[in-house]
Amino acid sequence: MAEVAEAAQDGPDGGGATEGAGYRQELKRSLGSFQVFAISFAFISVAVGIFATFDQVLLTAGPVGIWLWLIAAVGQTLVALVVAQFAARIPLSGSSYQWASRLGNPRVGWWFGWLTFCYLAIAVVAIDNALASQAFMPLAGMATDEDTARVITLVVLVVQALLAIASTRLVSWINSAAVGLELALVVVVAISLVIAVLVTGNGSAANLTSRGVTEGTPGYFAVGGGLMLAMIMGLATLVGFDSAANLAEEAKDPLRSVPRAIVASVVAAGVLGMLFLITLTVAIEDIPRISNEASPVAAIMHDRLGAVAERVLLTAITFAFFGAGIVVMVSCSRLVYAMSRDSRFPAHQVMRRVSPRTHTPIPATVLILALGAVLMVALPGSALLELITASTILPALIYGSTIVLYLVVRRRLDRRKGAFDLGRGELPVAVCALVWTLFALFVLVAPDEALTSVVIVAGLLVLGALFFLGMLVFDRQALASEPTSGSASGSASGPPSGPGGGSTPGP
């Protein structure tokens, strides 16, 4: 592991990190600091998250539920600080899969990779389907129709796949534009709403402490009750900040740019999200009516700023959805590529291939597109919704496992001058992050409605176990060791060296 971090300093762009880990540098390093930040921020997509979940907060906890966002932001920042510690030492595509494989062992790493793959593959479909049904169709004046939304989702998936295959730099440009627009949107809308409230005298700061339509609801403070359910807005939105680590092999100066992007994206999203929520809530004039709107954010914009502002919001949200979706697709394809070049993913001989012209993993990207198409075509509406809901549990499992890994191996981590490092604060931060993650997981599984989601997650684990057992029986060597700096492997050169092939067992 020390060889990986040391090699990352060989050039100004950190170009030696991949070779130091035993791989050839096949992906092009084209992402600057802001572009790396934009990747993580776009995955979080604070405006999209609030747009999609604000209605649930109003219906389950009332306007006062927005303050739980602040708690979630602090907790997820603690998690991001721990994740950044790994990103500053092992800057390889695959993020937690690589960290666990090299600091634990390949078998443990495989499970990290499988959980992350399941989450990202489902998240692509969830984001693009929400783009179609919650943003694009209302913007285009189309009536609500599930079949139409699915067709639009498929079209969006195809466009995103083509862009992801064409160029990582093109994706980063689109994503940076989406993030810039989203940042401007949140700030401008917040300021505009404050001005509108001050000018008209409508709206009230008392909304910030109101239970709204949930006033008098039994079980409001109970475990799994309305107030706890409101926490899900922050937990479902402030995730994916580690996506920058999945593109570490395409980042310049990855030991600095990637960990900084991970932490900065969560902090920025937390602050901007809280500002956005406060101004939205204060601007509500009729809480019962807004609470029952299909899109409360759009309704508030329409009431306060007019129909034109509402359409501008929907346009910006559509673009933000698109940016978030393409980032998730690219991130998932890099994970598939990373596992495949280690011969640890189905059809790895194909999935490890990188185009010499575009420097992108085309088969891995096509796989994500194909899985999305299958989910759209094969699953009925209720099943698709349950699958998407189940995916909110996976990040908590992944982050919790990552923190446990960190606590186990932290004494073996090297410290590089200039790289991100918590120093003496690492242990208290990691312990607090673990406590928070366990609480977040409890919040996600405690409600009665979460039982189906838990069953689906268990099913994904069983499916993974079947493939894992198959590898132990038919390809045990792939799980025996990691590549080393003396055995630079890559897509074109076949699987990484195993025992007897120049590599040494992992720690």
PDB file of C-alpha atoms in Angstrom, residues 111 114-116 118-119 122 383 385-398 401 441 444-445 449-466:
ATOM      1  CA  TRP A 111     -17.873  -7.831  -0.965  1.00  0.00           C
ATOM      2  CA  TRP A 114     -20.420  -6.117  -4.892  1.00  0.00           C
ATOM      3  CA  LEU A 115     -22.403  -3.905  -2.502  1.00  0.00           C
ATOM      4  CA  THR A 116     -21.179  -0.758  -4.248  1.00  0.00           C
ATOM      5  CA  CYS A 118     -25.568  -3.028  -6.596  1.00  0.00           C
ATOM      6  CA  TYR A 119     -26.069   0.452  -5.182  1.00  0.00           C
ATOM      7  CA  ILE A 122     -29.822   0.789  -9.070  1.00  0.00           C
ATOM      8  CA  ALA A 383     -41.328  -3.729  -7.708  1.00  0.00           C
ATOM      9  CA  LEU A 385     -40.162   1.412  -6.479  1.00  0.00           C
ATOM     10  CA  GLU A 386     -39.309  -1.141  -3.786  1.00  0.00           C
ATOM     11  CA  LEU A 387     -35.924  -1.808  -5.405  1.00  0.00           C
ATOM     12  CA  ILE A 388     -35.125   1.907  -5.509  1.00  0.00           C
ATOM     13  CA  THR A 389     -36.187   2.300  -1.874  1.00  0.00           C
ATOM     14  CA  ALA A 390     -33.989  -0.651  -0.888  1.00  0.00           C
ATOM     15  CA  SER A 391     -30.991   1.036  -2.464  1.00  0.00           C
ATOM     16  CA  THR A 392     -31.055   3.731   0.252  1.00  0.00           C
ATOM     17  CA  ILE A 393     -29.904   1.091   2.771  1.00  0.00           C
ATOM     18  CA  LEU A 394     -26.825   0.083   0.758  1.00  0.00           C
ATOM     19  CA  PRO A 395     -24.778   3.294   1.238  1.00  0.00           C
ATOM     20  CA  ALA A 396     -25.140   3.031   5.018  1.00  0.00           C
ATOM     21  CA  LEU A 397     -23.880  -0.567   4.872  1.00  0.00           C
ATOM     22  CA  ILE A 398     -20.967   0.414   2.639  1.00  0.00           C
ATOM     23  CA  SER A 401     -18.103  -1.256   6.668  1.00  0.00           C
ATOM     24  CA  LEU A 441     -28.787   2.368   9.377  1.00  0.00           C
ATOM     25  CA  LEU A 444     -33.455   3.329   7.521  1.00  0.00           C
ATOM     26  CA  VAL A 445     -34.535  -0.138   8.667  1.00  0.00           C
ATOM     27  CA  GLU A 449     -42.408  -0.033   5.585  1.00  0.00           C
ATOM     28  CA  ALA A 450     -38.696  -0.874   5.374  1.00  0.00           C
ATOM     29  CA  LEU A 451     -39.222  -4.641   5.719  1.00  0.00           C
ATOM     30  CA  THR A 452     -39.521  -5.194   1.963  1.00  0.00           C
ATOM     31  CA  SER A 453     -36.396  -3.132   1.362  1.00  0.00           C
ATOM     32  CA  VAL A 454     -34.465  -5.197   3.907  1.00  0.00           C
ATOM     33  CA  VAL A 455     -35.587  -8.393   2.174  1.00  0.00           C
ATOM     34  CA  ILE A 456     -34.434  -7.043  -1.200  1.00  0.00           C
ATOM     35  CA  VAL A 457     -31.020  -6.128   0.214  1.00  0.00           C
ATOM     36  CA  ALA A 458     -30.776  -9.617   1.700  1.00  0.00           C
ATOM     37  CA  GLY A 459     -31.602 -11.040  -1.725  1.00  0.00           C
ATOM     38  CA  LEU A 460     -28.804  -9.019  -3.333  1.00  0.00           C
ATOM     39  CA  LEU A 461     -26.411 -10.373  -0.706  1.00  0.00           C
ATOM     40  CA  VAL A 462     -27.516 -13.942  -1.447  1.00  0.00           C
ATOM     41  CA  LEU A 463     -27.027 -13.358  -5.170  1.00  0.00           C
ATOM     42  CA  GLY A 464     -23.544 -12.043  -4.475  1.00  0.00           C
ATOM     43  CA  ALA A 465     -22.802 -15.022  -2.226  1.00  0.00           C
ATOM     44  CA  LEU A 466     -23.642 -17.438  -5.040  1.00  0.00           C
TER      45      LEU A 466
END
